[in-house]
Coordinates of C-alpha atoms in Angstrom, one line a residue:
M243 CA 48.4 8.5 -40.6
A244 CA 45.7 7.5 -42.9
D245 CA 45.6 4.4 -41.0
G246 CA 45.3 6.4 -38.4
D247 CA 42.7 8.9 -39.3
G248 CA 41.0 5.4 -39.8
L249 CA 41.3 4.0 -36.8
V250 CA 40.0 7.0 -35.2
S251 CA 37.0 7.0 -37.2
I252 CA 36.5 3.6 -36.7
R253 CA 36.7 4.2 -32.8
K254 CA 34.1 7.4 -33.3
A255 CA 31.6 5.6 -34.8
Q256 CA 31.3 2.7 -32.9
L257 CA 31.6 5.0 -30.1
F258 CA 28.4 6.7 -31.1
S259 CA 26.5 3.5 -32.0
C260 CA 27.4 2.7 -28.2
I261 CA 25.6 6.1 -27.5
G262 CA 22.8 5.3 -29.5
Q263 CA 22.1 2.2 -28.3
A264 CA 22.5 2.8 -24.6
V265 CA 19.9 6.8 -25.7
R266 CA 17.1 3.5 -26.7
S267 CA 17.7 0.9 -24.0
W268 CA 16.9 4.2 -21.4
E269 CA 14.3 5.5 -23.3
E270 CA 12.9 1.7 -23.1
I271 CA 13.3 1.6 -19.4
T272 CA 12.0 4.7 -18.5
M273 CA 9.0 4.9 -20.7
A274 CA 7.1 1.8 -22.0
D275 CA 3.2 2.0 -23.4
I276 CA 1.8 -1.3 -22.0
L277 CA 3.2 -2.7 -18.4
V278 CA 1.9 -6.4 -18.2
I279 CA 2.1 -7.7 -14.7
E280 CA 1.5 -11.2 -15.5
D281 CA 3.3 -14.5 -13.2
H282 CA 3.4 -16.8 -15.7
M283 CA 6.2 -15.5 -17.6
E284 CA 6.2 -18.0 -21.0
L285 CA 2.4 -16.1 -21.6
A286 CA 4.4 -12.5 -20.3
G287 CA 6.9 -12.9 -23.3
L288 CA 3.8 -14.2 -26.1
I289 CA 1.8 -10.8 -24.8
R290 CA 4.8 -8.7 -24.7
D291 CA 6.2 -10.5 -28.3
F292 CA 3.2 -10.0 -30.0
L293 CA 2.4 -6.4 -29.0
Q294 CA 5.2 -5.4 -29.8
V295 CA 4.6 -6.5 -33.3
E296 CA 2.2 -4.0 -33.3
G297 CA 4.7 -1.0 -32.5
Y298 CA 4.0 -1.1 -28.9
S299 CA 6.5 -0.8 -26.2
V300 CA 6.3 -3.5 -23.2
Q301 CA 7.6 -4.3 -19.8
T302 CA 6.5 -6.8 -17.8
A303 CA 6.5 -7.5 -14.2
A304 CA 5.9 -11.0 -12.1
S305 CA 4.9 -9.7 -9.3
G306 CA 2.4 -7.1 -7.9
E307 CA 5.0 -5.4 -6.3
E308 CA 7.5 -5.0 -9.0
G309 CA 4.7 -3.9 -11.1
L310 CA 3.8 -1.3 -8.7
K311 CA 7.4 -0.2 -8.2
Y312 CA 7.5 0.1 -12.5
L313 CA 4.8 2.4 -12.0
D314 CA 6.2 4.6 -9.2
E315 CA 9.5 4.7 -11.2
H316 CA 8.5 5.0 -14.6
T317 CA 5.8 6.5 -17.4
V318 CA 3.0 3.8 -18.6
K319 CA 0.3 4.1 -20.7
L320 CA -1.8 1.0 -20.2
L321 CA -1.8 -2.0 -17.7
L322 CA -2.8 -5.7 -18.3
L323 CA -2.9 -6.9 -15.2
D324 CA -2.9 -11.0 -13.5
I325 CA -5.6 -11.6 -10.8
M326 CA -4.0 -14.6 -9.2
L327 CA -0.5 -13.0 -8.7
P328 CA 1.7 -14.5 -5.4
E329 CA 1.2 -12.6 -2.2
L330 CA 0.2 -9.0 -3.4
D331 CA -3.1 -10.5 -6.0
G332 CA -4.2 -8.5 -8.8
F333 CA -7.4 -6.9 -7.5
A334 CA -4.9 -5.2 -4.3
V335 CA -3.0 -4.3 -7.3
C336 CA -5.8 -2.9 -9.6
R337 CA -7.2 -1.0 -5.8
Q338 CA -3.3 0.4 -5.2
V339 CA -2.9 1.5 -8.9
R340 CA -6.3 3.5 -9.4
E341 CA -5.9 5.6 -6.5
Q342 CA -2.4 6.9 -7.9
Y343 CA -2.3 6.8 -11.7
N344 CA -5.3 7.3 -14.2
L345 CA -4.8 4.5 -16.8
P346 CA -6.4 2.1 -18.3
I347 CA -6.0 -0.9 -16.6
L348 CA -7.5 -4.1 -18.1
I349 CA -8.0 -7.5 -16.1
M350 CA -7.0 -10.9 -17.4
S351 CA -7.3 -13.7 -15.7
A352 CA -8.9 -17.4 -15.8
R353 CA -11.6 -16.4 -13.0
H354 CA -14.6 -16.6 -15.0
G355 CA -18.1 -14.9 -13.9
D356 CA -19.7 -12.6 -13.4
E357 CA -18.6 -11.6 -9.7
N358 CA -15.2 -11.2 -10.1
K359 CA -15.6 -8.9 -13.5
I360 CA -17.8 -7.3 -11.3
I361 CA -15.0 -7.4 -8.1
G362 CA -12.8 -5.8 -11.0
L363 CA -14.7 -2.7 -11.9
E364 CA -15.8 -1.1 -8.1
L365 CA -11.6 -1.2 -8.1
G366 CA -11.2 0.7 -11.3
A367 CA -10.8 -1.6 -14.1
D368 CA -11.8 -1.1 -17.2
D369 CA -12.4 -4.4 -19.2
Y370 CA -11.9 -7.8 -18.2
L371 CA -10.5 -10.5 -20.4
E372 CA -10.8 -14.0 -19.6
K373 CA -8.4 -16.6 -19.7
P374 CA -7.6 -17.6 -22.7
F375 CA -8.5 -14.8 -25.3
S376 CA -6.9 -14.5 -28.8
A377 CA -3.9 -12.2 -29.6
N378 CA -6.7 -10.3 -31.8
L379 CA -9.6 -9.3 -29.0
L380 CA -6.4 -8.2 -26.6
T381 CA -4.7 -6.3 -29.6
A382 CA -8.6 -4.6 -30.8
K383 CA -9.1 -3.4 -26.5
V384 CA -5.3 -2.8 -26.5
K385 CA -6.0 0.1 -29.3
A386 CA -9.4 1.0 -27.9
H387 CA -8.8 1.6 -24.7
L388 CA -5.8 4.1 -25.7
R389 CA -7.6 5.9 -28.1
R390 CA -10.0 6.7 -26.0
S391 CA -7.8 7.7 -22.8
Y392 CA -5.3 9.6 -24.8
D393 CA -6.6 10.6 -29.0
M394 CA -8.2 13.5 -28.1
N395 CA -10.5 14.8 -31.3
D396 CA -10.7 18.4 -29.6
D397 CA -8.5 20.7 -29.7
K398 CA -9.4 22.6 -26.6
Q399 CA -6.8 21.0 -23.5
L400 CA -8.7 22.6 -20.3
L401 CA -12.4 21.9 -20.1
A402 CA -14.3 24.5 -17.3
D403 CA -17.2 24.2 -15.7
G404 CA -17.1 26.3 -12.3
D405 CA -14.9 25.3 -9.8
I406 CA -14.4 22.2 -12.3
V407 CA -11.4 21.7 -14.7
I408 CA -10.4 19.4 -16.6
N409 CA -7.2 18.7 -18.3
R410 CA -6.8 17.2 -21.0
A411 CA -3.3 16.9 -21.3
S412 CA -2.2 15.3 -18.4
L413 CA -5.6 13.7 -18.2
Q414 CA -6.2 15.7 -14.2
V415 CA -9.4 16.6 -13.3
Y416 CA -9.5 19.5 -10.8
K417 CA -12.4 20.5 -7.9
K418 CA -11.2 24.0 -6.1
D419 CA -8.1 23.6 -7.7
Q420 CA -7.7 20.2 -5.7
P421 CA -7.3 16.9 -8.1
L422 CA -9.5 14.3 -8.0
A423 CA -8.6 10.5 -8.1
M424 CA -10.9 8.7 -11.0
T425 CA -10.9 5.7 -13.0
S426 CA -10.6 6.4 -17.3
K427 CA -13.8 5.5 -17.3
E428 CA -15.3 7.7 -15.2
Y429 CA -12.9 10.3 -16.5
E430 CA -14.3 9.3 -20.0
L431 CA -18.0 10.1 -18.9
L432 CA -17.5 13.4 -17.8
V433 CA -15.5 14.7 -20.3
L434 CA -18.9 13.1 -23.1
L435 CA -21.3 15.4 -20.6
I436 CA -19.1 18.5 -20.2
N437 CA -18.5 18.4 -24.0
N438 CA -22.5 17.8 -23.9
K439 CA -23.6 20.9 -21.2
G440 CA -27.3 21.2 -21.6
K441 CA -27.9 18.2 -23.6
A442 CA -30.3 15.5 -22.3
L443 CA -27.7 11.7 -22.9
R444 CA -29.3 8.8 -23.5
K445 CA -28.2 5.9 -21.2
E446 CA -28.0 4.1 -24.5
W447 CA -25.5 6.1 -25.4
L448 CA -23.3 7.2 -23.1
F449 CA -22.7 3.6 -22.1
E450 CA -21.7 2.9 -26.2
R451 CA -19.5 6.2 -26.1
V452 CA -17.7 5.0 -23.2
W453 CA -17.5 1.7 -23.3
G454 CA -18.8 0.4 -26.7
A455 CA -20.9 -2.4 -28.1
D456 CA -18.3 -5.5 -27.1
S457 CA -17.9 -4.1 -23.7
F458 CA -18.5 -7.8 -21.2
S459 CA -20.3 -5.0 -18.8
E460 CA -23.5 -3.9 -18.3
P461 CA -25.8 -0.8 -18.6
S462 CA -26.3 -0.7 -15.0
T463 CA -22.6 -0.3 -14.7
L464 CA -23.3 3.2 -16.3
T465 CA -25.2 4.4 -13.1
V466 CA -22.4 3.2 -10.9
H467 CA -20.3 5.5 -12.7
I468 CA -22.5 8.2 -12.5
N469 CA -23.2 8.0 -8.8
K470 CA -19.1 7.9 -8.0
L471 CA -19.2 10.7 -10.2
R472 CA -21.6 12.8 -8.4
D473 CA -19.9 11.9 -5.1
K474 CA -16.7 13.5 -6.5
I475 CA -17.8 16.9 -8.1
E476 CA -21.4 17.5 -6.4
D477 CA -21.1 19.6 -3.7
N478 CA -24.3 17.4 -2.2
P479 CA -23.8 14.0 -4.0
K480 CA -27.8 13.6 -3.2
E481 CA -29.2 16.7 -4.6
P482 CA -26.9 16.6 -7.8
K483 CA -26.9 20.1 -9.3
R484 CA -24.0 19.2 -12.5
I485 CA -25.0 15.5 -13.4
V486 CA -28.7 16.0 -13.6
T487 CA -30.9 12.6 -14.6
I488 CA -34.0 12.9 -17.3
W489 CA -36.2 10.6 -15.9
G490 CA -37.2 7.8 -19.0
V491 CA -34.5 9.1 -21.3
G492 CA -30.9 9.4 -19.1
Y493 CA -28.6 12.5 -18.0
K494 CA -27.7 16.2 -18.3
Y495 CA -24.9 17.9 -17.5
E496 CA -26.1 21.3 -16.5
A497 CA -23.6 24.5 -16.2
V498 CA -22.8 25.6 -12.6

C-alpha cells in the first residue's frame, strides 16, 4: 500500500510538472516582449538568444506574412523588422503594422543611406539599425524604446483635452470617441506636449526627449511629426489651435 501511495505521489508530481510546463509554454506562445521578423534564420536565432539573456521573451518569424499572422493572434510590445524579406518586404510589413498597432518598430537592414531611413520613418518606423550592428547597440535601443513606450512616470492613466482623450494604459488616443492610428513617436510627442500644456517648448528639447541623442533622425523629423499630429487632432490642420508654432522657439500645446 505504501508503495502504491508513493507511485501515486510520483505520478501526481509528474502531472503537475507537465501542467506547469504547459502553462509556461502557452504563456510564451501567446505573448512575447519582442517579435523578430528576419528571414536569415541564423541571425534571427542569435538576436533571439541575446535578447533572451537580457530577460526578454522573443518570438521569431521568417517572413512578413508569418510575422503579421503572429501579430494578429498574439500580444507583442516591440517589433524588430528586416527590410529584405521574401515576397512581402519589410516596408510593406511596416506600413500594415503601423495601420493596426501602436508599438515601437525598429528596422534592421543592410541597406545603408538616408533614403531608406527616410522611407522607413515615413512608413511609421521608430528607429533604423544598419547591419552589421553590435549586440550592445541593439540592446540599448530596445531598452530605450520599451522604456519610452511603456514606462509611465506619471500616475495619471487618462489625459484629456476637449474631445482628445489619451489612455496611457492602452497607449490609445481618441478624438470624439474615435480611435486615432498613431506611431509610437507621434504618441510620445503628443503626451509630452499635453503634459506641458501652455508652455513654449524648444524644438531641441522636444527632439531630445522623444528621439534621444543617439537617434539617426534629423531634427527636421520633429516638424514632420508635428504636421502629422496636426492632421490627426486638429479640426483644421492648416489653422492649428492646439499645437501652435512659436516662431524662433518651437511649439506650444494650447488647451481647447
